[in-house]
Tab-separated table of C-alpha atoms and ligand atoms in Angstrom:
chain	number	residue	atom	x	y	z
A	1	MET	CA	-6.113	23.069	9.784
A	2	THR	CA	-8.692	20.353	10.238
A	3	SER	CA	-7.623	17.454	12.388
A	4	MET	CA	-9.967	14.525	12.657
A	5	LYS	CA	-11.273	12.651	15.630
A	6	LYS	CA	-10.789	9.048	14.691
A	7	VAL	CA	-14.135	7.327	14.421
A	8	PRO	CA	-14.314	3.536	13.888
A	9	PHE	CA	-16.406	2.473	10.893
A	10	VAL	CA	-18.076	-0.268	12.955
A	11	THR	CA	-19.770	-0.116	16.352
A	12	LYS	CA	-19.373	-2.450	19.302
A	13	ALA	CA	-22.815	-3.925	18.605
A	14	GLN	CA	-21.843	-4.654	14.993
A	15	VAL	CA	-18.573	-6.276	16.037
A	16	GLU	CA	-20.295	-8.414	18.672
A	17	GLU	CA	-22.623	-9.667	15.959
A	18	ILE	CA	-19.788	-10.276	13.465
A	19	ALA	CA	-17.699	-12.099	16.103
A	20	LYS	CA	-20.459	-14.696	16.539
A	21	THR	CA	-19.568	-15.964	13.055
A	22	TYR	CA	-15.946	-14.865	12.711
A	23	PRO	CA	-13.896	-15.045	15.897
A	24	THR	CA	-11.286	-12.372	16.601
A	25	PRO	CA	-8.758	-11.375	15.601
A	26	PHE	CA	-9.806	-10.331	12.095
A	27	TYR	CA	-9.272	-7.570	9.588
A	28	ILE	CA	-12.326	-5.748	8.322
A	29	TYR	CA	-12.478	-3.382	5.339
A	30	ASP	CA	-15.051	-0.711	4.585
A	31	GLU	CA	-16.151	-1.008	0.955
A	32	LYS	CA	-17.886	2.373	0.993
A	33	GLY	CA	-14.773	4.256	2.118
A	34	ILE	CA	-12.600	2.518	-0.486
A	35	ARG	CA	-15.017	3.276	-3.340
A	36	GLU	CA	-15.468	6.907	-2.313
A	37	THR	CA	-11.705	7.419	-2.161
A	38	ALA	CA	-11.126	5.809	-5.567
A	39	ARG	CA	-13.769	8.116	-7.043
A	40	LYS	CA	-12.214	11.173	-5.436
A	41	ILE	CA	-8.792	10.245	-6.831
A	42	ASN	CA	-10.200	9.880	-10.335
A	43	GLN	CA	-11.959	13.210	-9.938
A	44	ALA	CA	-8.753	14.899	-8.745
A	45	PHE	CA	-6.915	13.928	-11.937
A	46	SER	CA	-9.840	14.070	-14.362
A	47	TRP	CA	-8.239	17.134	-15.999
A	48	ASN	CA	-5.553	14.823	-17.431
A	49	LYS	CA	-6.654	12.848	-20.460
A	50	GLY	CA	-5.650	9.217	-20.047
A	51	TYR	CA	-4.978	9.413	-16.306
A	52	LYS	CA	-5.100	6.086	-14.495
A	53	GLU	CA	-4.589	4.956	-10.904
A	54	TYR	CA	-2.838	1.578	-10.669
A	55	PHE	CA	-3.621	0.356	-7.176
A	56	ALA	CA	-0.487	-1.024	-5.490
A	57	VAL	CA	-1.499	-4.646	-4.933
A	58	LYS	CA	1.073	-5.123	-2.186
A	59	ALA	CA	-0.885	-2.734	0.058
A	60	THR	CA	-3.994	-4.952	0.241
A	61	PRO	CA	-3.497	-8.085	-1.820
A	62	ASN	CA	-7.029	-9.451	-1.847
A	63	PRO	CA	-8.968	-10.178	-5.068
A	64	TYR	CA	-12.237	-8.783	-3.648
A	65	ILE	CA	-10.542	-5.450	-2.979
A	66	LEU	CA	-8.967	-5.493	-6.444
A	67	LYS	CA	-12.359	-6.189	-8.049
A	68	ILE	CA	-13.893	-3.219	-6.215
A	69	LEU	CA	-11.120	-0.969	-7.493
A	70	GLN	CA	-11.442	-2.405	-10.991
A	71	GLU	CA	-15.113	-1.373	-10.941
A	72	GLU	CA	-13.948	2.140	-10.035
A	73	GLY	CA	-11.701	2.256	-13.098
A	74	CYS	CA	-8.361	1.432	-11.494
A	75	GLY	CA	-5.635	-0.861	-12.753
A	76	THR	CA	-3.094	-2.724	-10.637
A	77	ASP	CA	0.540	-2.077	-9.837
A	78	CYS	CA	2.367	-5.358	-9.263
A	79	SER	CA	5.793	-6.095	-7.845
A	80	SER	CA	5.927	-9.882	-8.028
A	81	TYR	CA	4.829	-13.054	-9.791
A	82	THR	CA	1.930	-13.760	-7.428
A	83	GLU	CA	0.667	-10.169	-7.591
A	84	LEU	CA	0.651	-10.497	-11.378
A	85	LEU	CA	-1.242	-13.789	-11.060
A	86	MET	CA	-3.781	-12.198	-8.717
A	87	SER	CA	-4.301	-9.378	-11.209
A	88	LYS	CA	-4.746	-11.920	-13.982
A	89	VAL	CA	-7.414	-13.939	-12.173
A	90	CYS	CA	-9.238	-10.687	-11.360
A	91	GLY	CA	-9.427	-9.956	-15.076
A	92	PHE	CA	-6.784	-7.244	-15.343
A	93	SER	CA	-4.649	-7.427	-18.460
A	94	GLY	CA	-2.523	-5.385	-20.816
A	95	ARG	CA	-2.354	-1.723	-19.972
A	96	ASP	CA	-4.415	-2.219	-16.827
A	97	ILE	CA	-1.277	-3.616	-15.202
A	98	MET	CA	1.938	-1.811	-14.256
A	99	PHE	CA	4.828	-4.035	-13.310
A	100	SER	CA	7.048	-1.959	-10.998
A	101	SER	CA	9.466	-4.480	-9.536
A	102	ASN	CA	13.100	-4.450	-8.517
A	103	ASP	CA	15.734	-7.194	-8.301
A	104	THR	CA	13.353	-9.026	-10.616
A	105	PRO	CA	13.420	-12.803	-11.247
A	106	ASP	CA	13.174	-14.002	-14.870
A	107	GLN	CA	9.822	-15.728	-14.429
A	108	ASP	CA	8.240	-12.463	-13.252
A	109	TYR	CA	9.223	-10.667	-16.459
A	110	ARG	CA	7.933	-13.602	-18.501
A	111	LEU	CA	4.515	-13.438	-16.848
A	112	ALA	CA	4.389	-9.620	-17.060
A	113	ALA	CA	5.089	-9.811	-20.786
A	114	GLU	CA	2.543	-12.604	-21.279
A	115	LEU	CA	-0.116	-10.424	-19.648
A	116	GLY	CA	0.935	-7.417	-21.705
A	117	ALA	CA	1.679	-5.407	-18.532
A	118	ILE	CA	3.609	-2.153	-18.776
A	119	ILE	CA	7.102	-3.018	-17.582
A	120	ASN	CA	8.849	-0.437	-15.416
A	121	LEU	CA	12.606	-1.007	-15.451
A	122	ASP	CA	14.189	-0.416	-12.073
A	123	ASP	CA	17.732	-0.763	-13.370
A	124	PHE	CA	19.783	-0.141	-16.498
A	125	THR	CA	20.993	-3.765	-16.643
A	126	MET	CA	17.379	-4.920	-16.910
A	127	ILE	CA	17.288	-3.728	-20.541
A	128	ASP	CA	19.449	-6.720	-21.491
A	129	THR	CA	17.497	-9.035	-19.192
A	130	VAL	CA	14.138	-8.072	-20.664
A	131	GLU	CA	15.448	-8.218	-24.231
A	132	ARG	CA	16.844	-11.727	-23.652
A	133	LEU	CA	13.691	-13.007	-21.947
A	134	VAL	CA	10.783	-11.447	-23.784
A	135	GLY	CA	12.127	-8.900	-26.271
A	136	ILE	CA	11.895	-5.130	-25.833
A	137	PRO	CA	8.208	-4.183	-25.634
A	138	GLU	CA	6.850	-1.222	-27.590
A	139	THR	CA	5.768	0.478	-24.376
A	140	ILE	CA	8.351	0.761	-21.622
A	141	CYS	CA	8.864	2.759	-18.429
A	142	CYS	CA	12.083	3.576	-16.563
A	143	ARG	CA	12.330	4.289	-12.852
A	144	TYR	CA	14.309	7.376	-11.911
A	145	ASN	CA	16.329	8.039	-8.750
A	146	PRO	CA	17.529	11.650	-8.483
A	147	GLY	CA	19.941	10.817	-5.611
A	148	GLY	CA	20.671	13.241	-2.817
A	149	THR	CA	18.069	14.050	-0.226
A	150	PHE	CA	14.381	14.752	-0.440
A	151	ALA	CA	12.922	17.196	2.049
A	152	LEU	CA	9.458	15.661	2.286
A	153	GLY	CA	10.713	12.154	3.155
A	154	ASN	CA	10.404	10.138	6.347
A	155	ASP	CA	11.619	6.952	8.045
A	156	ILE	CA	9.745	4.381	5.961
A	157	MET	CA	11.855	5.160	2.908
A	158	ASP	CA	15.469	6.333	2.911
A	159	ASN	CA	16.563	9.476	1.131
A	160	PRO	CA	16.815	8.883	-2.633
A	161	GLY	CA	20.643	8.819	-2.431
A	162	ASP	CA	20.483	5.890	0.010
A	163	SER	CA	17.644	4.012	-1.611
A	164	LYS	CA	18.121	0.999	-3.883
A	165	TYR	CA	15.531	1.979	-6.469
A	166	GLY	CA	15.746	3.441	-9.925
A	167	MET	CA	18.388	4.740	-12.317
A	168	THR	CA	20.582	7.812	-12.265
A	169	LYS	CA	19.746	10.554	-14.717
A	170	ALA	CA	22.645	9.607	-17.009
A	171	GLN	CA	21.540	5.955	-16.981
A	172	LEU	CA	17.956	6.901	-17.748
A	173	MET	CA	18.974	9.047	-20.751
A	174	GLU	CA	21.171	6.243	-22.053
A	175	ALA	CA	18.429	3.661	-21.394
A	176	PHE	CA	15.910	5.632	-23.457
A	177	LYS	CA	18.341	5.946	-26.374
A	178	ILE	CA	19.106	2.204	-26.324
A	179	LEU	CA	15.449	1.210	-25.896
A	180	LYS	CA	14.464	3.381	-28.840
A	181	LYS	CA	17.124	1.775	-31.011
A	182	LYS	CA	15.823	-1.631	-29.977
A	183	GLY	CA	12.286	-0.805	-31.070
A	184	ALA	CA	10.514	0.774	-28.090
A	185	LYS	CA	7.967	3.357	-29.229
A	186	GLU	CA	6.252	4.648	-26.118
A	187	PHE	CA	8.204	5.818	-23.069
A	188	GLY	CA	7.336	6.559	-19.481
A	189	ILE	CA	9.151	7.853	-16.406
A	190	HIS	CA	8.448	6.674	-12.868
A	191	ALA	CA	9.783	7.690	-9.445
A	192	PHE	CA	8.902	7.095	-5.807
A	193	LEU	CA	10.791	9.446	-3.523
A	194	ALA	CA	8.968	9.410	-0.189
A	195	SER	CA	6.482	7.159	1.538
A	196	ASN	CA	3.442	8.098	3.629
A	197	THR	CA	3.748	11.830	3.005
A	198	VAL	CA	1.089	13.774	4.869
A	199	THR	CA	1.319	16.989	2.872
A	200	ASN	CA	-0.415	18.194	-0.267
A	201	GLU	CA	3.001	19.206	-1.624
A	202	TYR	CA	4.536	15.777	-2.278
A	203	TYR	CA	2.990	14.917	-5.637
A	204	PRO	CA	3.364	18.443	-7.059
A	205	GLU	CA	7.021	18.516	-5.951
A	206	LEU	CA	7.718	15.055	-7.410
A	207	ALA	CA	5.764	15.960	-10.536
A	208	ARG	CA	7.922	19.038	-11.093
A	209	GLN	CA	11.109	16.941	-10.984
A	210	LEU	CA	9.698	14.347	-13.379
A	211	PHE	CA	8.116	16.846	-15.765
A	212	GLU	CA	11.379	18.793	-15.974
A	213	LEU	CA	13.214	15.529	-16.564
A	214	ALA	CA	10.812	14.684	-19.403
A	215	VAL	CA	11.637	18.055	-20.979
A	216	GLU	CA	15.356	17.279	-20.677
A	217	VAL	CA	14.776	13.863	-22.224
A	218	LYS	CA	13.062	15.496	-25.183
A	219	HIS	CA	15.916	17.958	-25.701
A	220	GLU	CA	18.691	15.406	-25.222
A	221	THR	CA	17.259	12.358	-26.988
A	222	GLY	CA	14.425	13.620	-29.153
A	223	ILE	CA	12.087	11.199	-27.359
A	224	ALA	CA	8.650	12.533	-26.437
A	225	VAL	CA	7.756	10.888	-23.154
A	226	SER	CA	4.170	9.563	-23.293
A	227	PHE	CA	3.440	9.071	-19.626
A	228	ILE	CA	4.658	9.992	-16.148
A	229	ASN	CA	4.002	7.661	-13.238
A	230	LEU	CA	3.933	9.455	-9.885
A	231	SER	CA	3.849	6.101	-8.085
A	232	GLY	CA	2.666	5.871	-4.463
A	233	GLY	CA	3.602	7.719	-1.318
A	234	VAL	CA	0.491	9.796	-0.678
A	235	GLY	CA	-0.028	9.157	3.007
A	236	ILE	CA	-2.722	9.093	5.642
A	237	PRO	CA	-2.992	10.668	9.096
A	238	TYR	CA	-2.287	7.774	11.456
A	239	ARG	CA	-2.364	10.196	14.391
A	240	PRO	CA	-5.562	12.017	15.277
A	241	ASP	CA	-3.782	15.404	15.369
A	242	GLN	CA	-2.553	15.119	11.765
A	243	THR	CA	-4.262	16.907	8.903
A	244	PRO	CA	-5.386	14.521	6.168
A	245	ASN	CA	-4.202	15.000	2.609
A	246	ASP	CA	-6.685	16.704	0.333
A	247	ILE	CA	-6.508	14.703	-2.892
A	248	LEU	CA	-8.425	17.345	-4.851
A	249	ALA	CA	-5.859	19.971	-3.810
A	250	ILE	CA	-3.070	17.534	-4.703
A	251	GLY	CA	-4.589	16.988	-8.154
A	252	GLU	CA	-4.838	20.753	-8.657
A	253	GLY	CA	-1.229	21.212	-7.465
A	254	VAL	CA	-0.022	18.709	-10.059
A	255	HIS	CA	-2.219	20.380	-12.702
A	256	ARG	CA	-0.557	23.756	-12.059
A	257	VAL	CA	2.952	22.307	-12.399
A	258	TYR	CA	1.881	20.385	-15.508
A	259	ASP	CA	0.675	23.533	-17.249
A	260	GLU	CA	3.714	25.492	-16.097
A	261	VAL	CA	6.336	22.960	-17.264
A	262	PHE	CA	4.636	21.233	-20.199
A	263	GLY	CA	2.618	24.168	-21.538
A	264	PRO	CA	5.547	26.097	-23.058
A	265	GLU	CA	7.051	22.842	-24.408
A	266	GLY	CA	3.877	21.787	-26.191
A	267	MET	CA	3.855	18.556	-24.170
A	268	THR	CA	0.304	18.703	-22.848
A	269	ASP	CA	-0.587	15.258	-24.151
A	270	VAL	CA	1.537	13.483	-21.518
A	271	ARG	CA	-0.616	11.005	-19.567
A	272	LEU	CA	-0.330	10.708	-15.819
A	273	MET	CA	-0.429	7.577	-13.734
A	274	THR	CA	-0.377	6.954	-10.015
A	275	GLU	CA	0.210	3.817	-7.960
A	276	MET	CA	-1.336	4.715	-4.645
A	277	GLY	CA	-1.915	1.993	-2.119
A	278	ARG	CA	-2.033	3.370	1.409
A	279	PHE	CA	-4.166	6.378	0.518
A	280	VAL	CA	-6.794	4.187	-1.154
A	281	THR	CA	-7.312	1.498	1.471
A	282	GLY	CA	-5.312	2.469	4.596
A	283	PRO	CA	-8.031	4.294	6.570
A	284	TYR	CA	-10.712	1.831	5.463
A	285	GLY	CA	-9.354	-1.253	7.162
A	286	ALA	CA	-9.031	-2.159	10.827
A	287	LEU	CA	-7.643	-4.994	12.881
A	288	ILE	CA	-10.190	-6.029	15.487
A	289	ALA	CA	-8.795	-7.899	18.483
A	290	ARG	CA	-9.951	-8.736	21.995
A	291	ALA	CA	-8.309	-8.040	25.311
A	292	ILE	CA	-7.542	-11.465	26.775
A	293	HIS	CA	-4.922	-10.869	29.458
A	294	PHE	CA	-3.886	-8.222	31.960
A	295	LYS	CA	-0.542	-8.004	33.641
A	296	HIS	CA	0.921	-5.568	36.112
A	297	ILE	CA	4.666	-5.604	36.750
A	298	TYR	CA	6.723	-2.439	36.289
A	299	LYS	CA	4.170	-1.286	33.747
A	300	GLU	CA	0.527	-2.004	33.000
A	301	TYR	CA	0.045	-4.451	30.125
A	302	VAL	CA	-3.034	-5.508	28.235
A	303	GLY	CA	-2.575	-8.544	26.008
A	304	LEU	CA	-4.639	-9.045	22.847
A	305	ASP	CA	-5.544	-12.138	20.860
A	306	ALA	CA	-3.644	-10.563	17.939
A	307	CYS	CA	0.110	-9.994	17.774
A	308	ALA	CA	2.787	-8.383	15.597
A	309	ALA	CA	2.527	-11.374	13.234
A	310	ASN	CA	-0.897	-9.937	12.328
A	311	LEU	CA	0.175	-6.277	12.301
A	312	ILE	CA	3.898	-5.599	12.270
A	313	ARG	CA	4.045	-1.860	11.537
A	314	PRO	CA	4.421	-0.720	15.159
A	315	ALA	CA	7.193	-3.297	15.754
A	316	MET	CA	8.846	-2.639	12.396
A	317	TYR	CA	8.925	1.149	12.225
A	318	GLY	CA	7.576	2.233	15.591
A	319	ALA	CA	4.483	3.183	13.612
A	320	TYR	CA	1.527	4.686	15.439
A	321	HIS	CA	-1.859	3.005	15.042
A	322	HIS	CA	-4.704	4.704	16.836
A	323	ILE	CA	-6.747	2.428	19.091
A	324	THR	CA	-10.413	2.749	20.007
A	325	VAL	CA	-11.884	0.524	22.718
A	326	LEU	CA	-15.281	-0.225	21.174
A	327	GLY	CA	-18.209	0.826	23.335
A	328	LYS	CA	-15.930	3.186	25.283
A	329	GLU	CA	-15.584	5.859	22.581
A	330	ASN	CA	-16.581	8.592	24.987
A	331	ALA	CA	-14.973	7.271	28.173
A	332	PRO	CA	-12.037	9.266	29.566
A	333	CYS	CA	-8.574	8.042	28.468
A	334	ASP	CA	-7.244	7.896	32.022
A	335	HIS	CA	-5.376	4.574	31.993
A	336	LYS	CA	-1.869	4.115	30.611
A	337	TYR	CA	-1.168	0.792	28.893
A	338	ASP	CA	1.324	-1.069	26.797
A	339	VAL	CA	-0.923	-2.991	24.416
A	340	THR	CA	0.839	-6.227	23.473
A	341	GLY	CA	0.603	-9.437	21.500
A	342	GLY	CA	1.925	-12.824	22.541
A	343	LEU	CA	5.130	-13.121	20.500
A	344	CYS	CA	8.410	-13.891	22.235
A	345	GLU	CA	9.719	-10.530	21.066
A	346	ASN	CA	9.536	-7.490	23.283
A	347	ASN	CA	8.781	-5.243	20.327
A	348	ASP	CA	5.435	-7.044	19.980
A	349	LYS	CA	3.565	-3.995	21.231
A	350	PHE	CA	0.762	-2.290	19.325
A	351	ALA	CA	1.118	0.717	21.596
A	352	VAL	CA	3.474	1.879	24.336
A	353	ASP	CA	2.372	4.156	27.184
A	354	ARG	CA	-0.946	4.743	25.421
A	355	MET	CA	-3.674	6.587	27.325
A	356	LEU	CA	-6.912	4.623	26.887
A	357	PRO	CA	-10.143	4.074	28.768
A	358	GLU	CA	-9.980	1.317	31.373
A	359	ILE	CA	-9.927	-1.965	29.447
A	360	GLU	CA	-11.770	-5.045	30.675
A	361	GLU	CA	-11.367	-8.655	29.621
A	362	GLY	CA	-13.281	-9.318	26.400
A	363	ASP	CA	-13.284	-5.703	25.245
A	364	TYR	CA	-12.927	-5.311	21.493
A	365	LEU	CA	-10.125	-3.042	20.352
A	366	PHE	CA	-10.336	-1.338	16.955
A	367	LEU	CA	-6.841	-0.738	15.560
A	368	HIS	CA	-7.286	2.052	13.041
A	369	ASP	CA	-5.737	2.613	9.633
A	370	ALA	CA	-4.860	-1.031	9.063
A	371	GLY	CA	-6.262	-1.256	5.537
A	372	ALA	CA	-2.894	-1.057	3.752
A	373	HIS	CA	0.494	-2.666	4.389
A	374	CYS	CA	-0.862	-4.460	7.479
A	375	TYR	CA	-2.485	-7.816	6.738
A	376	ALA	CA	-0.085	-7.918	3.792
A	377	MET	CA	2.992	-7.844	6.031
A	378	GLY	CA	1.796	-10.755	8.165
A	379	TYR	CA	4.063	-13.639	9.031
A	380	ASN	CA	4.059	-16.879	10.999
A	381	TYR	CA	6.668	-16.296	13.696
A	382	ASN	CA	6.083	-18.281	16.887
A	383	GLY	CA	3.697	-20.436	14.843
A	384	LYS	CA	1.091	-17.663	15.004
A	385	LEU	CA	-1.502	-17.999	12.258
A	386	TRP	CA	-2.837	-15.437	9.796
A	387	CYS	CA	-6.283	-14.138	10.688
A	388	ALA	CA	-9.326	-13.719	8.441
A	389	GLU	CA	-10.162	-10.702	6.271
A	390	LEU	CA	-13.765	-9.500	6.193
A	391	LEU	CA	-15.492	-6.963	3.983
A	392	LEU	CA	-18.157	-4.642	5.341
A	393	GLN	CA	-20.184	-4.258	2.173
A	394	GLU	CA	-22.034	-1.132	1.151
A	395	ASP	CA	-25.363	-2.697	2.126
A	396	GLY	CA	-24.068	-3.242	5.672
A	397	THR	CA	-23.613	-7.013	5.408
A	398	VAL	CA	-20.308	-8.684	6.116
A	399	LYS	CA	-18.576	-11.098	3.778
A	400	MET	CA	-15.492	-13.147	4.529
A	401	ILE	CA	-12.972	-12.398	1.792
A	402	ARG	CA	-10.175	-14.578	3.178
A	403	ARG	CA	-10.511	-17.235	5.838
A	404	ALA	CA	-8.129	-17.499	8.746
A	405	GLN	CA	-5.159	-19.806	8.390
A	406	THR	CA	-5.475	-23.157	10.169
A	407	PRO	CA	-2.773	-25.349	11.723
A	408	LYS	CA	-3.242	-27.625	8.701
A	409	ASP	CA	-2.349	-24.710	6.393
A	410	TYR	CA	0.663	-23.924	8.535
A	411	PHE	CA	2.000	-27.478	8.241
A	412	ALA	CA	1.031	-27.886	4.573
A	413	THR	CA	4.453	-27.069	3.128
A	414	LEU	CA	6.343	-29.508	5.365
A	415	ASP	CA	7.627	-32.609	3.627
A	416	PHE	CA	6.674	-35.094	6.326
A	417	THR	CA	4.202	-37.193	4.400
A	418	GLY	CA	1.471	-38.458	6.660
A	419	LEU	CA	2.865	-37.073	9.904
A	420	PHE	CA	0.343	-34.241	10.110
A	421	ASP	CA	-2.637	-36.162	8.731
A	422	GLY	CA	-5.763	-35.406	10.728
A	423	VAL	CA	-4.496	-31.981	11.875
A	424	GLU	CA	-7.098	-29.319	11.144
B	501	PLP	C1	4.802	0.419	-2.243
B	501	PLP	C2	4.697	0.966	-3.611
B	501	PLP	C3	3.570	1.708	-3.992
B	501	PLP	C4	2.459	2.064	-3.041
B	501	PLP	O1	2.903	2.862	-2.015
B	501	PLP	P1	1.881	3.560	-0.983
B	501	PLP	O2	2.779	4.139	0.044
B	501	PLP	O3	1.030	2.466	-0.449
B	501	PLP	O4	1.110	4.550	-1.734
B	501	PLP	C5	3.509	2.158	-5.294
B	501	PLP	N1	4.499	1.888	-6.182
B	501	PLP	C6	5.580	1.173	-5.857
B	501	PLP	C7	6.625	0.914	-6.889
B	501	PLP	C8	5.733	0.704	-4.559
B	501	PLP	O5	6.830	0.013	-4.223
């Protein structure tokens, strides 16, 4: 078991320099870490001809990040109209795009079809919807929900039997038969059964279920499934005592199951796809905020210039984000704090009863593992504004890849012509 000490990818001196140009709070992403991870993923599945990772745009929806991943050979996995648009402007098209949505509006399907994206049907009724809107495409994917419980799950996603996604097995079989009759030629199966799994067993276990299902599909419908999409769910160790996933071992685990299930069936031309988000960018992003206020009542509080509107995961799921006080990496953690933001919500706490070094006003706090599903879940409650996103490039320079929101942006959608003129 190898647990990792969490080491920030920027130093206090670097952050002090960056903050001269870009005031806190801000997100910063580590290009090097993202590229290395994308390469490792591609290496882990290189045994499968046609394998492709479709980065889940919702994890880190920024065109600069998408371009980096495009250079590493990834496609995008989109769930909405604007994610499709972002993929389009980044130059993704056709089979570089998976469209894995649910409860899907008509205009989203229209744009997905226009881009030639691979459409992943979340529900049986969507066959009629897609046929009416854009016609049945030659290549189509169906999302499977096996129901029941799934042992490797956790709180972010309910057990399959309680989750809203996908089709039952009977629906999926029926869907394939209907789709074939209506002209579909290439079929895929997709499922997402557990989120943020920190075990090398998740993908192999999921793969076994989907590979066996593909064999059943062949026997029951005569359809040879062309691709299996293992979706996302490969997690990261938010806590320093957790053992990180080993993507090479995961790739090998899937390889073993592939040979075992598909070998005897002569199905070893099935292509694999993944839609990882968190594993690709999660550890390589941080929220940097400053300590601006101290309060002692029944507990000891340190208030930051960021709040849950910038990073909601702790408030939303009680998620743990490790915190490093920059410049105090080696100081003893002998002070107990609740680390808060300024929202009028008592769950606006980045950490509760966290042992940290003594924090002084102006200290920079590095909130780890904020590269995925963090900036993206931002919101404007209490009129708090979105912060900037920065990229630490491989050459060590910093580039702003999204500016901070201004009051003018915040008021821009209000229909009070003229009233907010002059507001910056
Ligand atoms: C959220 C999501 C992903 C990415 O999940 P991660 O946990 O970030 O890997 C992939 N596919 C679909 C359909 C999703 O909803």
